[in-house]
Short mmCIF file of C-alpha atoms and ligand atoms in Angstrom, two decimals:
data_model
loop_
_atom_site.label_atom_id
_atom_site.label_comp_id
_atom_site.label_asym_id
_atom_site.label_seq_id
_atom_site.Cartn_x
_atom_site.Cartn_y
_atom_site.Cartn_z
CA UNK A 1 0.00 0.00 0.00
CA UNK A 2 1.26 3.25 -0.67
CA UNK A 3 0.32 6.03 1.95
CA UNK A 4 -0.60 9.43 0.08
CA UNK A 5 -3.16 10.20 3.50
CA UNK A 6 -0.64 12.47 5.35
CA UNK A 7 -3.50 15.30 6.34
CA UNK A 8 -5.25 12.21 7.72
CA UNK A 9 -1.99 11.73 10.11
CA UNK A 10 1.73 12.00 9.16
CA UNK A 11 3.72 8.57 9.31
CA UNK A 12 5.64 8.62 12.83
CA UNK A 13 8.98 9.94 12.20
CA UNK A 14 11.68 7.60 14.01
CA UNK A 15 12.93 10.49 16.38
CA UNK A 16 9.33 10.61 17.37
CA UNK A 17 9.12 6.86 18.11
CA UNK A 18 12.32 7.02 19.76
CA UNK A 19 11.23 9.87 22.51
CA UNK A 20 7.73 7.90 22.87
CA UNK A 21 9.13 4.59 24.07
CA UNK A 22 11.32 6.13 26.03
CA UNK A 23 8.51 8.44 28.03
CA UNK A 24 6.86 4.92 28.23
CA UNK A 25 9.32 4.17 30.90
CA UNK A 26 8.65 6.96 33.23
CA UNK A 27 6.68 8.09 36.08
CA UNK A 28 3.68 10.75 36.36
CA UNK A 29 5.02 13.94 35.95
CA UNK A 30 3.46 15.53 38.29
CA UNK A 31 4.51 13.05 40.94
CA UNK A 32 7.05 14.79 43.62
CA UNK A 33 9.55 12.06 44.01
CA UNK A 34 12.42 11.81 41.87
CA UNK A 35 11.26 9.76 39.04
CA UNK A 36 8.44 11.83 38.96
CA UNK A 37 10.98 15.32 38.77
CA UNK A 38 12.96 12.81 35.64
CA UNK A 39 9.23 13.06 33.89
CA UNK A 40 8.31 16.32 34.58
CA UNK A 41 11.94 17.12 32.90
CA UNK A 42 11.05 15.57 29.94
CA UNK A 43 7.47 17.23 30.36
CA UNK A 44 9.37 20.56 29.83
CA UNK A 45 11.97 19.82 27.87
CA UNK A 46 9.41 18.97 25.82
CA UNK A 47 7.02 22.63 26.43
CA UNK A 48 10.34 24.20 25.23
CA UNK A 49 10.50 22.74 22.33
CA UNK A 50 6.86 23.21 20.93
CA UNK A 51 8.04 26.75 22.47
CA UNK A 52 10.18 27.24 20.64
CA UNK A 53 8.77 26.23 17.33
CA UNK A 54 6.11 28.37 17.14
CA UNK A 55 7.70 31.41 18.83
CA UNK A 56 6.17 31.61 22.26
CA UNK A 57 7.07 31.37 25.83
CA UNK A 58 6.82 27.55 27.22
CA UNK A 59 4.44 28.94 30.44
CA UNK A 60 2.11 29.63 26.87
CA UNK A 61 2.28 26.29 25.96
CA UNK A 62 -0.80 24.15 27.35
CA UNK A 63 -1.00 20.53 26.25
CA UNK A 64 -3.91 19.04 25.67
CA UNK A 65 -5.55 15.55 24.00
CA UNK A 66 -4.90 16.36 20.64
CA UNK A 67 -6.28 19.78 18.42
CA UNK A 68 -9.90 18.90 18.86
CA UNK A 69 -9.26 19.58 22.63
CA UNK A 70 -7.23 22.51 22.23
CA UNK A 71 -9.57 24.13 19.58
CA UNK A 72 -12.41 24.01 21.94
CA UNK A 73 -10.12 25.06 24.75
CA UNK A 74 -9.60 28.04 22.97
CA UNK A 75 -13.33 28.83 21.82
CA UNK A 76 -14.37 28.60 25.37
CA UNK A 77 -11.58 30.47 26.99
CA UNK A 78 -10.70 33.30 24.83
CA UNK A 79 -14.56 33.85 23.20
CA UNK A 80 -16.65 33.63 26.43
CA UNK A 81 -19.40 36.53 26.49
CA UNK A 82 -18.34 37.17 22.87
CA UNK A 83 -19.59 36.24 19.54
CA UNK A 84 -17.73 33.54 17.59
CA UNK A 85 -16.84 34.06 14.07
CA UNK A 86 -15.33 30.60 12.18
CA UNK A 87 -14.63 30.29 8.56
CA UNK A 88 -16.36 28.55 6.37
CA UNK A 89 -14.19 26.18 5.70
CA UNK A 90 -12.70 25.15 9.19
CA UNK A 91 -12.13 21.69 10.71
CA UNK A 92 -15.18 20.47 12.37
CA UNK A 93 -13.80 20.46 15.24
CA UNK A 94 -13.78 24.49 14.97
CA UNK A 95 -17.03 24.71 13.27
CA UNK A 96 -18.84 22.56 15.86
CA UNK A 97 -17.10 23.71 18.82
CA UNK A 98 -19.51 26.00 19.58
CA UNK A 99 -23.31 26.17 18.76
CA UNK A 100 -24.66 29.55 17.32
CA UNK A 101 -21.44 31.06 15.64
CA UNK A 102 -21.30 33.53 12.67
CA UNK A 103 -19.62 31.94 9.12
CA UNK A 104 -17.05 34.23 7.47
CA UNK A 105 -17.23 33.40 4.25
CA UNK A 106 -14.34 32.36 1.57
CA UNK A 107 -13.58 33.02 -1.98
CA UNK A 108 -13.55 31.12 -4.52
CA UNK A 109 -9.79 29.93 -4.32
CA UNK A 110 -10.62 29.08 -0.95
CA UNK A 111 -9.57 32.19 0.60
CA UNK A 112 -10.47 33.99 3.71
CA UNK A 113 -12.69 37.05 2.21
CA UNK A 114 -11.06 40.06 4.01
CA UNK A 115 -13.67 42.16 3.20
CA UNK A 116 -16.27 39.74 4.44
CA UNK A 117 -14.68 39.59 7.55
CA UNK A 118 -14.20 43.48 7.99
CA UNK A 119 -18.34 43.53 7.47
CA UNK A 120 -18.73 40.72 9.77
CA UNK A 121 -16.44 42.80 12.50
CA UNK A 122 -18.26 46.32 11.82
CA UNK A 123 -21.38 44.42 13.15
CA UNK A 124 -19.94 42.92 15.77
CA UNK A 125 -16.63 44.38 16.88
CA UNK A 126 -14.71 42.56 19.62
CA UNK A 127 -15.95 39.10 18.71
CA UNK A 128 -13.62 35.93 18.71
CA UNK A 129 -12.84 34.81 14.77
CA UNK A 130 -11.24 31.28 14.04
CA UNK A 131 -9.69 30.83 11.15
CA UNK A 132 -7.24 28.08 10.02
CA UNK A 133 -3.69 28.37 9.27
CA UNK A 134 -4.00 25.90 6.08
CA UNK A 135 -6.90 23.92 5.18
CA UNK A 136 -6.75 20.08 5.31
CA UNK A 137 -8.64 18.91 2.70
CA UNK A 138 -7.13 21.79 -0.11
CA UNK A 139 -4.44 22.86 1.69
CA UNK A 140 -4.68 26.38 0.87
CA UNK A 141 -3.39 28.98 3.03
CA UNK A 142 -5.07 31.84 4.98
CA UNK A 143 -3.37 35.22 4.75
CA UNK A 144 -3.34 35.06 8.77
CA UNK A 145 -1.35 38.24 8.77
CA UNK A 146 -3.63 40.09 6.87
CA UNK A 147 -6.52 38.55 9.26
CA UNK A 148 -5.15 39.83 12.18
CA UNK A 149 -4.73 43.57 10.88
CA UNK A 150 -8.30 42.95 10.32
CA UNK A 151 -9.10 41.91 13.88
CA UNK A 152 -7.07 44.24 15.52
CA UNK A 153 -8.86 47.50 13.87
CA UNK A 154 -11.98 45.78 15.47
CA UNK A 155 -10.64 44.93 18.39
CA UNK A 156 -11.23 41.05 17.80
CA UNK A 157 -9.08 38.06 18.90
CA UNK A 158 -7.95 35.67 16.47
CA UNK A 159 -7.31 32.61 17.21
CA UNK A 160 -5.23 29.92 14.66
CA UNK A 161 -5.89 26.42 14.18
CA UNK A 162 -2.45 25.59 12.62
CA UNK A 163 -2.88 21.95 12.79
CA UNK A 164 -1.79 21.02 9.04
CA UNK A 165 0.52 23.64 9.01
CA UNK A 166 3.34 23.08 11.52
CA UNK A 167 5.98 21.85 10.58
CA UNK A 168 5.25 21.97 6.46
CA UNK A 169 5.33 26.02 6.31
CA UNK A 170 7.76 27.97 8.37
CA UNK A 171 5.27 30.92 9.63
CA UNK A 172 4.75 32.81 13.04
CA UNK A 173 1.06 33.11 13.56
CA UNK A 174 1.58 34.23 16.82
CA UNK A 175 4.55 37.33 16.08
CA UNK A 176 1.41 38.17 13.36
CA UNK A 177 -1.09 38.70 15.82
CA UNK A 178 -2.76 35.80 16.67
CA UNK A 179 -3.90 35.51 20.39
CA UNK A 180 -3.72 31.79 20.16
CA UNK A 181 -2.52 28.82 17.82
CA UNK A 182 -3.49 25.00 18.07
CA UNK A 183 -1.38 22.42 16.60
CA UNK A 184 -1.50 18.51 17.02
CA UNK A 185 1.31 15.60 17.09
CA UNK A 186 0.11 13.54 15.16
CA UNK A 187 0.08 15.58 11.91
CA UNK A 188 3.68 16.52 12.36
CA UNK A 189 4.94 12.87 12.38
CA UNK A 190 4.43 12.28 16.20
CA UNK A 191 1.64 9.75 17.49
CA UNK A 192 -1.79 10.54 17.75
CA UNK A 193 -3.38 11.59 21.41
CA UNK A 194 -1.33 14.78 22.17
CA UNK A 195 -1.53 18.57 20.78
CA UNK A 196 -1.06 22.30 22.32
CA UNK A 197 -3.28 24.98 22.82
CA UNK A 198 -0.18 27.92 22.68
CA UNK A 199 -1.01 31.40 23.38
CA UNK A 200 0.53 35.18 23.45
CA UNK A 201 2.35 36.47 25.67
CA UNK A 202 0.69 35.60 29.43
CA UNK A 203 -3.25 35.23 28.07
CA UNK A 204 -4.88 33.54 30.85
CA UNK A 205 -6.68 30.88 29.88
CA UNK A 206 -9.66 29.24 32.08
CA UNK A 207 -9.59 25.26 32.13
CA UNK A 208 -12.62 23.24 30.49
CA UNK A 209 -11.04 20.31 32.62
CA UNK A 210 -10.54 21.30 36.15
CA UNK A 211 -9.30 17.69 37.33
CA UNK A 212 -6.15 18.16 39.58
CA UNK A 213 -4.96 21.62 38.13
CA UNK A 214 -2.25 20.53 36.08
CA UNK A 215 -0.53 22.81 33.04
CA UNK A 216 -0.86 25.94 36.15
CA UNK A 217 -4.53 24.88 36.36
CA UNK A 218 -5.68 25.18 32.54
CA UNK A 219 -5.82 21.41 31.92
CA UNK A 220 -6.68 18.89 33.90
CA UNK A 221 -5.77 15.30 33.71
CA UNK A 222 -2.59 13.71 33.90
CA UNK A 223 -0.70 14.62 30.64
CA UNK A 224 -0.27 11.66 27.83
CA UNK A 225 3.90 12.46 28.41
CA UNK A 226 4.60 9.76 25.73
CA UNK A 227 2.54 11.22 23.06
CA UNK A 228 3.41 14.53 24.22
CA UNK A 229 7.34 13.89 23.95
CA UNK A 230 6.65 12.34 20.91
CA UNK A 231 5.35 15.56 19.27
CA UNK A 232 8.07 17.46 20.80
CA UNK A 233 10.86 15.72 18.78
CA UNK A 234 8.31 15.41 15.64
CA UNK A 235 8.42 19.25 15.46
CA UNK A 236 12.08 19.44 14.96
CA UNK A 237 11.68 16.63 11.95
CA UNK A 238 13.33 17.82 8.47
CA UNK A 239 11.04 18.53 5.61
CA UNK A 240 11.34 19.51 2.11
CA UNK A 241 8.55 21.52 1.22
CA UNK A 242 10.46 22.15 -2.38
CA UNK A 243 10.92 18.62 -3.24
CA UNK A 244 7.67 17.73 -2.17
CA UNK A 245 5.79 21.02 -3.76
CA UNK A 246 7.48 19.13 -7.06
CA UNK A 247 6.27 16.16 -7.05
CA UNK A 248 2.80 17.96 -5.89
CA UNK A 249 2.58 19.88 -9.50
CA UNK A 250 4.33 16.90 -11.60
CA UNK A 251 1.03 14.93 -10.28
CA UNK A 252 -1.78 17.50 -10.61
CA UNK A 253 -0.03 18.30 -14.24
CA UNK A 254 -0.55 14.75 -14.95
CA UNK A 255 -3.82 14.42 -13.56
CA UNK A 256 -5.17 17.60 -15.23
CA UNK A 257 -4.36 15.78 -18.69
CA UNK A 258 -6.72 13.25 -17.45
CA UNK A 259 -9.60 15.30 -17.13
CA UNK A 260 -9.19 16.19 -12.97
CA UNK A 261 -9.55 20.13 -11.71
CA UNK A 262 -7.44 21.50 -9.26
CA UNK A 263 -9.18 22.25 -6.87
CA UNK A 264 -7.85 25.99 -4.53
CA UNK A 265 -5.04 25.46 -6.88
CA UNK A 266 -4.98 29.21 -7.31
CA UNK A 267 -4.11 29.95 -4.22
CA UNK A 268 -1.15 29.97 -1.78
CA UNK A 269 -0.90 26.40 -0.82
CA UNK A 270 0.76 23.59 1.43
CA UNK A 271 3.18 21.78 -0.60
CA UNK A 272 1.76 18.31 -0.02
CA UNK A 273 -1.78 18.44 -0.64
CA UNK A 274 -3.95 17.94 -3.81
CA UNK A 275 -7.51 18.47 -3.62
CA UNK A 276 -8.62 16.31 -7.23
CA UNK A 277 -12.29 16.92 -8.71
CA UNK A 278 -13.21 14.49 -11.68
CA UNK A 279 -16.54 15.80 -12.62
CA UNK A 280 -19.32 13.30 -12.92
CA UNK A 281 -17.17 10.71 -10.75
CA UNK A 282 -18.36 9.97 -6.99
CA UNK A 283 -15.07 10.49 -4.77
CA UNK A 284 -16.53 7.76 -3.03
CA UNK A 285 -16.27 5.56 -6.16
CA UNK A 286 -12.45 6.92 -6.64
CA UNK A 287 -11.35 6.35 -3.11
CA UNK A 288 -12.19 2.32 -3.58
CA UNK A 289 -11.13 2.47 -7.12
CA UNK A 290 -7.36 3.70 -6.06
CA UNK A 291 -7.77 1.70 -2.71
CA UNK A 292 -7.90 -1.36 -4.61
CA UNK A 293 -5.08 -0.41 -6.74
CA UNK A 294 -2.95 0.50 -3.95
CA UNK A 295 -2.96 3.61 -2.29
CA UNK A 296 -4.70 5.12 0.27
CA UNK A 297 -6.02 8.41 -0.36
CA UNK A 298 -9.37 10.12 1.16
CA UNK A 299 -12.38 11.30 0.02
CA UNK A 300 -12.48 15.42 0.70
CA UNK A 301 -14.79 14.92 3.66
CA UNK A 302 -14.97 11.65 5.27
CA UNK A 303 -17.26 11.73 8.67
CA UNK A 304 -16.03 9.35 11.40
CA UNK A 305 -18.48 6.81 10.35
CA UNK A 306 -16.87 6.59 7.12
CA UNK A 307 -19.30 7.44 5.12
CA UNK A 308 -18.24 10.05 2.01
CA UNK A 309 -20.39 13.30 2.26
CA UNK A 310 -20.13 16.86 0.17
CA UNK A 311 -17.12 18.21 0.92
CA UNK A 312 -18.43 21.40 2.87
CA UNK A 313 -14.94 23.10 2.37
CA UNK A 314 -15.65 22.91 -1.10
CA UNK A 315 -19.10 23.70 -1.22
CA UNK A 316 -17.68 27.27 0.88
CA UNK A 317 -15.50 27.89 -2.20
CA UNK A 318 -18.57 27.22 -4.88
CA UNK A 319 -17.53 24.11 -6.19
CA UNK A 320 -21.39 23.11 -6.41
CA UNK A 321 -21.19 19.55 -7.39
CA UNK A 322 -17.41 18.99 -7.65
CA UNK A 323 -18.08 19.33 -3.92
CA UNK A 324 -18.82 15.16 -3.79
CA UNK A 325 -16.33 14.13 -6.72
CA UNK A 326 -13.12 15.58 -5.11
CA UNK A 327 -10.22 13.65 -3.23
CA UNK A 328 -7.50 14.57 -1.56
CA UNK A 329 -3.54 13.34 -1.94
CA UNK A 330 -1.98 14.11 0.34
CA UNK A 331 2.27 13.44 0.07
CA UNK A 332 3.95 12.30 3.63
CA UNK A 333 6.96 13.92 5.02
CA UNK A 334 8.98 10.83 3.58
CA UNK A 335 7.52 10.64 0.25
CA UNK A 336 9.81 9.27 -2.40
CA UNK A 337 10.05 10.31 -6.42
CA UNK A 338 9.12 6.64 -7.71
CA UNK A 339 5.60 7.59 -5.96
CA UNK A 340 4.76 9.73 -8.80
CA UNK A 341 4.61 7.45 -11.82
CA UNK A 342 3.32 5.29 -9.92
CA UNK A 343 -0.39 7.16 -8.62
CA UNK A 344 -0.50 8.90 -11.77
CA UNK A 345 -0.71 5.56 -13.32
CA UNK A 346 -3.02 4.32 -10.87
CA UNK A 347 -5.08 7.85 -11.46
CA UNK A 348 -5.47 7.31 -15.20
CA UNK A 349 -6.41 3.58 -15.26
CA UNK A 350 -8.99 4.56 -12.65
CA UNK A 351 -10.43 8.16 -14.61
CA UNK A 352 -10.09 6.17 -17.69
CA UNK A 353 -12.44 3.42 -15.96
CA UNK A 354 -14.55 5.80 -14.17
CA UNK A 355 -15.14 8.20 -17.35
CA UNK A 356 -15.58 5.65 -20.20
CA UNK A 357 -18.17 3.17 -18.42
CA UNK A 358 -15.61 0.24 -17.96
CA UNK A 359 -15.87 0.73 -14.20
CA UNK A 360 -16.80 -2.52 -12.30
CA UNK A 361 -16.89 -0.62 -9.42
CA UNK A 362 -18.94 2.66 -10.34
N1 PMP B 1 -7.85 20.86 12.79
C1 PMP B 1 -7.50 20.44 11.57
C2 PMP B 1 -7.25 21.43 10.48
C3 PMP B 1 -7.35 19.08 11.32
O1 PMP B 1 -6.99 18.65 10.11
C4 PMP B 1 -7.59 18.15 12.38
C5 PMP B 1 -7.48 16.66 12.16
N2 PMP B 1 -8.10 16.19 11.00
C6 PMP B 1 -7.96 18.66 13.63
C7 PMP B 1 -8.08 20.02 13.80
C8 PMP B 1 -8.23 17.73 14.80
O2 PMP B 1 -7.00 17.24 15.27
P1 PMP B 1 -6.89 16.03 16.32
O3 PMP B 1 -6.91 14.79 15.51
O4 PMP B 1 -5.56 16.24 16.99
O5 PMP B 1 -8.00 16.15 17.28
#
């Protein structure tokens, strides 16, 4: 099988392996005694390093479950008594955080509309808007900077899911204004069940788990130290945005000549991720088609019972019914060249299939 699902989760990079079997072997943290002062080094060690990466103080750094946590950590802390804005093409985990919340809208390269969001913040000055670093299904890119000039004329927080970012684009969300940024392990090559809420300088943030008042009282619960070292050293990991932007375009050239559309290929966008619409072809039917042949992509939106529904990312951006017909490629940190013959092979026997009515499995 050949993995092109990297959005879905990264592969676990060894130096992240390495630090998580070796926080296997320790104590609580938060335990007084000195195995639990060896864990609560690591513990740190390990704040100072997602610290570091994203530009903040470690007493900022709050870990949490993963980004599903942290994103509602940061909706309930930072936007209580206000209204929420989202975009309209968050993570659900943003989008359903929070019942009742105003949609900024996008344009058509899957863009944050500036001006949409100035005429949101006119209306309702001083409200909390969430918008996402990069999108995981098109990987496009938010102007965040741009956002947060916005906000800060209205007096609004912003607050940064930067979950598929990290690690692929070299960019400080907070040093551009953001109040807070979420990222999560497990899509930077570290293992699922550990992520950070991070935010400026000294914002106090109120806990949504009380439990024993760990991380100064903002998160309860003992902290998953394996998974969380395990991030820690997958946020240092080596990748080649150029190399992989390359193989990106020699792909979605290939697949273009095959009758796919790009989809938010206009746009500023992660290196890694391809968002492919073959019109009149269920992505369903192209997920099983390419699953069969060998690799494991995903359909643009796949809910957690599996089933393949309209992509609502796309559907933001207008794609009307390209919105069901889409998948999305996207390239792991350790992709290799030979991978690109290869799916575009795979692509074309399957379009070819698909398009001329010699599917068996339309
Ligand atoms: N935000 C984005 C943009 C994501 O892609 C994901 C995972 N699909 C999440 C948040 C949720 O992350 P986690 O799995 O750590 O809860």
């Amino acid at each position: 099988m050949i993995y092109l699902d990297a959005n879905a989760t990264e592969p676990v990079r060894p130096e992240a392996y390495e630090a998580t079997r070796a926080a296997m072997a320790l104590a609580n943290p938060y335990a007084i005694h000195a195995m639990g002062r060896a864990a609560r080094r690591v513990l740190e060690d390990a704040r100072d390093a997602v610290a570091r990466c994203l530009n903040a103080k470690p007493a900022d750094v709050i870990f949490c479950s993963g980004a599903t946590e942290a994103n509602l950590l940061a909706m309930h802390a930072l936007g209580e008594g206000q209204r929420i804005l989202v975009g309209a093409t968050e993570h659900d985990s943003v989008l359903g955080a929070v019942a009742g919340v105003g949609i900024i809208p996008v344009l058509r390269d899957g863009t944050v509309d500036l001006a949409g969001l100035e005429a949101l913040l006119i209306a309702e000055p001083g409200a909390l808007v969430c918008l996402m670093a990069a999108n995981n299904e098109t990987g496009v890119l938010h102007d965040i900077a741009a956002a947060a000039a916005v906000c800060a004329r209205h007096g609004a927080l912003l607050h940064v899911d930067a979950v598929q970012a990290v690690g692929r684009c070299k960019q400080d969300w907070l040093g551009m204004g953001a109040a807070s940024v979420v990222v999560s392990g497990h899509k930077a090559g570290g293992p699922m069940g550990a992520g950070a809420l991070v935010v400026s300088a000294g914002r106090e943030i109120k806990a949504d788990l009380r439990g024993g008042g760990q991380e100064m009282g903002r998160r309860g619960g003992t902290p998953a130290l394996p998974a969380i070292a395990g991030m820690a050293a997958a946020l240092g990991g080596a990748y080649d945005a150029v190399k992989i932007a390359m193989y990106r375009d020699e792909i979605e050239a290939f697949c273009a000549g095959v009758g796919a559309v790009a989809m938010g290929a206009g746009a500023a966008r992660m290196a890694n991720t391809m968002c492919l619409a073959l019109p009149g072809v269920k992505a369903q039917m192209q997920v099983i088609a390419l699953d069969m042949a060998g690799f494991a992509v995903s359909a643009g939106a796949a809910c957690s019972s599996g089933k393949v529904v309209e992509s609502h990312v796309l559907l933001a951006m207008g794609a009307g019914e390209l919105a069901g017909q889409a998948i999305r490629v996207s390239l792991p940190w350790n992709v290799s060249a030979d991978v690109v013959p290869a799916f575009c092979n795979a692509y074309e026997a399957m379009a070819e299939r698909a398009l001329h009515g010699r599917a068996r499995c339309a």
